[in-house]
Coordinates of C-alpha atoms and ligand atoms in Angstrom, one line a residue:
M608 CA -7.4 155.1 64.9
A609 CA -6.6 151.5 64.7
G610 CA -6.8 149.3 67.8
A611 CA -3.9 147.4 69.4
L612 CA -4.0 143.7 69.4
Q613 CA -5.2 143.4 73.0
E614 CA -8.2 145.4 72.1
L615 CA -9.0 143.1 69.2
P616 CA -9.8 139.8 70.9
L617 CA -11.1 138.0 67.8
L618 CA -8.0 138.8 65.8
H619 CA -5.8 137.8 68.8
K620 CA -7.7 134.4 69.0
A621 CA -7.4 133.7 65.3
F622 CA -3.7 134.4 65.4
A623 CA -3.1 132.2 68.4
E624 CA -4.9 129.4 66.7
G625 CA -2.7 129.7 63.7
R626 CA -5.6 130.7 61.4
V627 CA -4.3 134.0 60.3
S628 CA -0.7 134.9 59.5
Y629 CA 1.4 137.7 61.1
S630 CA 1.1 139.8 57.9
K631 CA -2.7 139.5 58.1
V632 CA -2.7 140.5 61.7
R633 CA -0.6 143.5 60.9
A634 CA -2.9 144.6 58.0
V635 CA -6.1 144.2 60.1
S636 CA -4.8 145.8 63.2
R637 CA -3.9 149.0 61.3
V638 CA -7.6 149.7 60.5
A639 CA -9.8 147.6 62.8
E640 CA -11.7 149.1 65.7
P641 CA -13.4 147.0 68.3
D642 CA -16.7 147.4 66.5
T643 CA -15.4 146.7 63.0
E644 CA -13.1 143.8 64.0
A645 CA -15.5 140.9 63.4
E646 CA -15.9 141.5 59.6
L647 CA -12.3 142.1 59.1
V648 CA -11.3 138.9 60.9
E649 CA -13.8 137.1 58.7
V650 CA -12.2 138.5 55.6
A651 CA -8.7 137.6 57.0
M652 CA -9.8 134.0 57.4
T653 CA -11.3 133.7 53.9
K654 CA -9.0 135.8 51.7
P655 CA -5.3 135.7 50.8
A656 CA -3.0 138.2 52.5
S657 CA -2.5 140.2 49.4
H658 CA -6.3 140.8 49.1
L659 CA -6.6 141.7 52.7
E660 CA -3.7 144.1 52.5
R661 CA -5.3 145.9 49.6
L662 CA -8.7 146.0 51.3
C663 CA -7.2 147.4 54.5
A664 CA -5.2 150.0 52.6
G665 CA -8.4 151.0 50.8
L666 CA -10.3 151.3 54.1
A667 CA -7.5 153.4 55.6
K668 CA -7.6 155.6 52.6
V669 CA -11.3 156.1 52.7
G670 CA -11.0 156.9 56.4
S671 CA -8.5 159.7 55.7
D672 CA -9.8 161.0 52.4
D673 CA -10.2 164.8 52.4
G674 CA -11.0 165.8 48.8
E675 CA -8.8 165.3 45.8
P676 CA -5.6 163.4 46.3
E677 CA -2.4 165.5 45.8
S678 CA -0.8 165.0 42.4
V679 CA 2.6 163.3 42.9
T680 CA 5.5 162.5 40.6
S681 CA 7.9 159.6 40.8
T682 CA 11.3 160.4 42.1
G683 CA 14.4 158.2 42.7
R684 CA 17.7 159.1 44.3
W685 CA 20.9 157.2 44.6
R686 CA 24.2 157.9 46.3
W687 CA 27.3 156.1 47.2
Q688 CA 27.7 155.8 51.0
D689 CA 30.9 156.0 53.0
E690 CA 31.1 152.3 53.6
G691 CA 31.1 151.7 49.9
T692 CA 27.5 150.7 49.3
L693 CA 24.9 152.3 47.0
K694 CA 21.8 153.6 48.7
V695 CA 18.7 153.9 46.4
T696 CA 15.5 155.6 47.4
L697 CA 12.4 155.4 45.2
T698 CA 9.0 157.1 45.5
L699 CA 6.7 156.1 42.7
T700 CA 3.2 157.1 41.7
A701 CA 0.6 154.3 41.9
V702 CA 0.9 153.5 38.2
D703 CA 4.7 153.6 38.1
G704 CA 4.8 151.6 41.3
A705 CA 2.5 148.9 39.9
R706 CA 4.7 148.7 36.7
F707 CA 7.8 148.6 38.9
L708 CA 6.5 145.8 41.1
A709 CA 5.3 143.8 38.1
G710 CA 8.8 144.0 36.6
V711 CA 10.5 143.1 39.9
T712 CA 8.2 140.2 40.5
R713 CA 8.9 138.7 37.1
A714 CA 12.6 139.2 37.5
E715 CA 12.5 137.5 41.0
Y716 CA 10.4 134.6 39.7
E717 CA 12.8 134.0 36.8
R718 CA 15.8 134.4 39.1
V719 CA 14.7 131.8 41.7
R720 CA 12.7 129.3 39.6
T721 CA 14.3 125.9 39.3
G722 CA 11.8 124.0 37.2
D723 CA 10.4 124.8 33.7
G724 CA 8.2 127.6 35.0
T725 CA 5.0 125.6 35.6
D726 CA 5.7 125.3 39.3
V727 CA 3.9 128.5 40.2
D728 CA 2.3 127.1 43.3
G729 CA 3.4 129.0 46.4
W730 CA 4.5 132.0 44.3
S731 CA 2.9 134.7 46.3
G732 CA 3.8 137.9 44.7
A733 CA 6.4 140.6 44.8
P734 CA 9.4 139.7 47.0
S735 CA 9.8 141.7 50.3
D736 CA 13.5 142.1 49.6
I737 CA 13.7 143.4 46.0
A738 CA 17.5 144.0 45.8
A739 CA 18.5 140.8 43.9
A740 CA 15.6 141.2 41.5
M741 CA 16.5 144.8 40.8
V742 CA 20.1 143.8 40.1
V743 CA 18.7 141.2 37.6
L744 CA 16.7 143.9 35.9
A745 CA 19.8 146.1 35.6
E746 CA 21.9 143.3 34.2
R747 CA 19.2 142.5 31.7
A748 CA 19.1 146.1 30.6
C749 CA 22.9 146.1 30.1
A750 CA 22.8 142.9 28.2
E751 CA 19.9 143.9 25.9
L752 CA 20.1 147.7 25.4
A753 CA 22.9 149.0 23.3
A754 CA 24.8 152.1 24.5
P755 CA 27.8 154.0 23.1
A756 CA 31.0 152.2 24.0
I757 CA 32.2 154.7 26.5
A758 CA 29.0 156.3 27.8
P759 CA 29.7 157.4 31.3
H760 CA 27.8 155.2 33.8
A761 CA 26.3 153.0 31.1
E762 CA 28.7 150.3 31.9
V763 CA 30.7 149.1 35.0
V764 CA 34.1 150.8 34.9
V765 CA 36.9 149.7 37.2
E766 CA 39.7 152.2 37.7
R767 CA 43.2 150.9 38.3
R768 CA 45.1 153.3 40.6
P769 CA 48.9 153.8 40.5
D770 CA 49.1 152.0 43.8
G771 CA 47.5 148.9 42.2
R772 CA 44.1 149.2 44.0
A773 CA 40.9 149.1 42.1
R774 CA 37.9 151.3 42.5
L775 CA 34.7 151.9 40.6
A776 CA 34.8 155.0 38.4
D777 CA 33.3 157.8 40.4
G778 CA 32.5 155.2 43.1
P779 CA 34.0 153.5 46.1
A780 CA 37.1 151.4 46.4
L781 CA 36.6 147.7 45.8
S782 CA 37.7 145.0 48.2
A783 CA 39.7 142.1 46.7
V784 CA 36.7 139.9 47.0
E785 CA 34.4 142.4 45.2
E786 CA 37.0 142.9 42.5
S787 CA 37.5 139.2 41.8
E788 CA 33.7 138.7 41.6
L789 CA 33.3 141.7 39.2
R790 CA 36.1 140.6 37.0
C791 CA 35.0 137.0 36.7
G792 CA 33.5 136.6 33.3
A793 CA 31.9 140.0 33.5
A794 CA 31.8 142.5 30.7
E795 CA 33.3 145.4 32.5
S796 CA 35.8 148.0 31.3
E797 CA 39.0 148.8 32.9
R798 CA 40.9 152.0 32.7
T799 CA 44.3 152.9 34.2
V800 CA 44.4 156.4 35.8
D801 CA 47.3 158.4 37.2
G802 CA 47.4 159.8 40.7
A803 CA 45.3 162.9 39.7
G804 CA 42.6 160.6 38.1
A805 CA 43.5 161.3 34.4
V806 CA 42.9 158.4 32.2
L807 CA 46.1 156.8 30.9
N808 CA 44.6 153.8 29.1
W809 CA 41.3 152.2 28.2
G810 CA 41.3 148.5 28.0
R811 CA 38.7 145.8 27.5
T812 CA 40.1 142.4 28.2
R813 CA 38.8 139.2 26.6
R814 CA 37.6 137.2 29.6
A815 CA 33.9 136.7 28.7
P816 CA 33.3 133.3 27.1
T817 CA 32.0 133.1 23.5
V818 CA 28.4 132.3 22.8
L819 CA 29.4 128.7 21.8
Q820 CA 31.3 128.2 25.0
T821 CA 28.3 129.4 27.0
K822 CA 26.0 127.1 25.2
A823 CA 28.3 124.1 25.7
L824 CA 28.6 125.0 29.4
S825 CA 24.8 125.2 29.8
R826 CA 24.4 121.8 28.1
R827 CA 27.0 120.3 30.4
Q828 CA 25.1 121.5 33.5
N829 CA 21.6 120.8 32.2
G830 CA 21.1 124.6 32.1
C831 CA 21.4 124.8 36.0
C832 CA 23.7 126.4 38.5
G833 CA 26.5 123.9 39.0
V834 CA 26.1 123.7 42.8
P835 CA 24.5 120.4 43.7
G836 CA 20.9 120.9 44.9
C837 CA 20.6 124.5 43.7
G838 CA 18.8 124.0 40.4
R839 CA 18.4 127.7 39.5
R840 CA 18.3 128.1 35.7
R841 CA 18.2 131.8 34.9
F842 CA 20.7 134.7 35.1
L843 CA 23.6 132.4 35.6
H844 CA 27.1 133.8 35.8
V845 CA 30.1 132.2 34.1
H846 CA 32.8 131.6 36.7
H847 CA 36.5 130.9 36.2
V848 CA 37.4 128.1 38.5
R849 CA 40.9 129.2 38.5
F850 CA 40.3 132.9 38.8
W851 CA 40.8 134.9 35.7
S852 CA 42.9 137.4 37.8
D853 CA 45.2 134.4 38.8
G854 CA 45.8 133.5 35.1
G855 CA 42.8 131.1 34.7
A856 CA 42.0 130.5 31.1
T857 CA 38.6 131.2 29.5
D858 CA 38.1 127.6 28.3
L859 CA 35.5 124.9 29.2
A860 CA 37.8 123.0 31.5
N861 CA 38.0 126.1 33.7
L862 CA 34.5 127.4 33.5
V863 CA 31.3 126.7 35.4
L864 CA 27.9 128.3 35.4
L865 CA 26.7 129.6 38.8
C866 CA 23.7 131.5 40.1
G867 CA 24.4 134.9 41.4
E868 CA 24.2 133.9 45.1
H869 CA 26.5 130.9 44.7
H870 CA 28.9 133.0 42.6
R871 CA 29.1 135.6 45.4
L872 CA 29.5 132.9 48.1
L873 CA 32.4 131.4 46.1
H874 CA 34.3 134.7 45.8
R875 CA 33.8 135.3 49.5
G876 CA 35.4 131.9 50.2
E877 CA 32.3 130.3 51.6
L878 CA 32.2 127.8 48.8
S879 CA 35.0 126.3 46.7
I880 CA 35.3 124.3 43.5
E881 CA 37.9 121.6 42.8
M882 CA 38.6 120.4 39.2
I883 CA 38.7 116.6 39.0
G884 CA 39.4 116.4 35.3
G885 CA 37.3 115.8 32.3
Q886 CA 35.4 119.0 32.8
R887 CA 34.1 117.7 36.1
F888 CA 34.1 119.5 39.4
R889 CA 33.6 118.9 43.1
Y890 CA 31.8 121.6 45.1
L891 CA 32.9 122.1 48.8
D892 CA 31.4 124.2 51.5
G893 CA 33.4 126.6 53.7
D894 CA 34.5 123.8 55.9
G895 CA 35.7 121.7 53.0
H896 CA 32.8 119.2 53.0
E897 CA 31.7 118.1 49.6
L898 CA 28.2 119.2 48.6
V899 CA 26.0 116.5 47.2
D900 CA 22.4 116.6 46.0
A901 CA 20.1 116.4 49.0
P902 CA 18.9 112.8 49.7
T903 CA 15.1 112.4 50.0
M904 CA 14.1 112.7 53.7
R905 CA 12.0 110.1 55.3
F906 CA 10.2 111.0 58.6
D907 CA 6.8 111.1 60.2
S908 CA 5.7 114.7 59.8
Q909 CA 3.6 114.5 63.0
E910 CA 6.8 114.2 65.0
L911 CA 8.0 117.5 63.7
W912 CA 4.9 119.3 64.6
P913 CA 5.4 121.0 68.0
F914 CA 2.4 123.3 68.0
H915 CA -0.3 121.0 69.5
S916 CA -2.7 123.8 70.2
I917 CA -2.9 124.5 66.4
D918 CA -5.3 122.3 64.5
A919 CA -3.9 120.5 61.5
D920 CA -6.4 122.3 59.2
A921 CA -5.7 125.7 60.6
I922 CA -4.1 127.0 57.4
L923 CA -6.4 125.3 54.9
P924 CA -7.6 128.1 52.7
N925 CA -11.3 128.6 52.2
W926 CA -10.8 131.2 49.5
G927 CA -12.1 130.0 46.1
G928 CA -9.6 131.9 43.9
E929 CA -12.0 134.8 43.1
P930 CA -10.5 138.2 42.5
L931 CA -11.0 141.1 44.9
D932 CA -13.0 144.2 43.9
V933 CA -11.5 146.6 46.4
G934 CA -14.0 149.4 45.7
Y935 CA -17.0 147.2 46.2
A936 CA -15.6 145.4 49.2
T937 CA -14.7 148.7 50.9
W938 CA -18.2 150.1 50.1
V939 CA -20.0 147.0 51.6
L940 CA -18.0 147.1 54.8
M941 CA -18.2 150.9 55.3
T942 CA -22.0 150.8 54.7
E943 CA -22.5 148.1 57.2
W944 CA -20.4 149.8 59.8
E945 CA -22.2 153.1 59.2
R946 CA -25.6 151.5 59.6
R947 CA -24.5 149.8 62.8
R948 CA -23.2 153.0 64.3
E949 CA -26.4 154.8 63.5
L950 CA -28.4 152.1 65.1
S951 CA -26.4 152.1 68.3
A952 CA -26.4 155.9 68.4
A953 CA -30.2 155.9 68.1
A954 CA -30.5 153.2 70.9
Ligands
ZN2292 ZN1 33.6 134.0 39.6
ZN2293 ZN1 23.1 128.2 42.7

């Protein structure tokens, strides 16, 4: 049974001094006992959080091991919820889980990187919120894997109802904002259905730009999202400045490349774009203020540091970059704790 933070004074002290992060405290407090705390705090101070989490998970597992682990299979469920969102639940085996996290981590890295990819400093692993990265994975699969033209569920299909409203085929109704985002340059199919749901007409409308147009757009924006200061370079969406649904043309004077997040903000009305001619645009925030590239800040960093009880070197790592051998580290710690308990029992 793991001890609470007040029973772990060394951990508490290291946290108060800013020497271990909250995620490290959480990992250690799950497995530490008053008599095993010292070694774990030592590991927490010298190893990155990902190593510590693996080690603590290993210790918890050793502590609860009763014979062979049960064999498990990966399962995943999805369902549309009443409020029109999709709920996905995945339970993966260790191997599938590792593959999944590797894919999600690569997708997230590509999604948010702004430089040429050499700026890996500070990239600490799988994102805690994996939703955007999973959408990127799905978009990549749709773009790269061929499927029969009308394979149910293998493409995004919007149904047009007799009352003019749109809904996803076999899914929820779409708000006007969601519909305009989906229709903007996306390769989705549309079908018109009658009141009973029978398909009256399949249509695929030409609103996606050609490859040449997309290349020209990318050159014009140096390969980045058009919003000043954003700088994201991958998985950009082509947006019609005058909405396609309002009659905006699919030509360069009406198209910009945006990252997924800015594209969504735009369709929600929290960002807007004005054409100023010559294929140039102004970007405005929700209050109508123009967005410009952030000026470099000049300030004394000491003035911004309100935590005077925390030493300036508190978060300097003393980890040398060596990998973690979970099995060995677990064995060393367990052996040491076992030995100490035997000694104190004998005393
Ligand atoms: Zn758009
Ligand atoms: Zn952006």
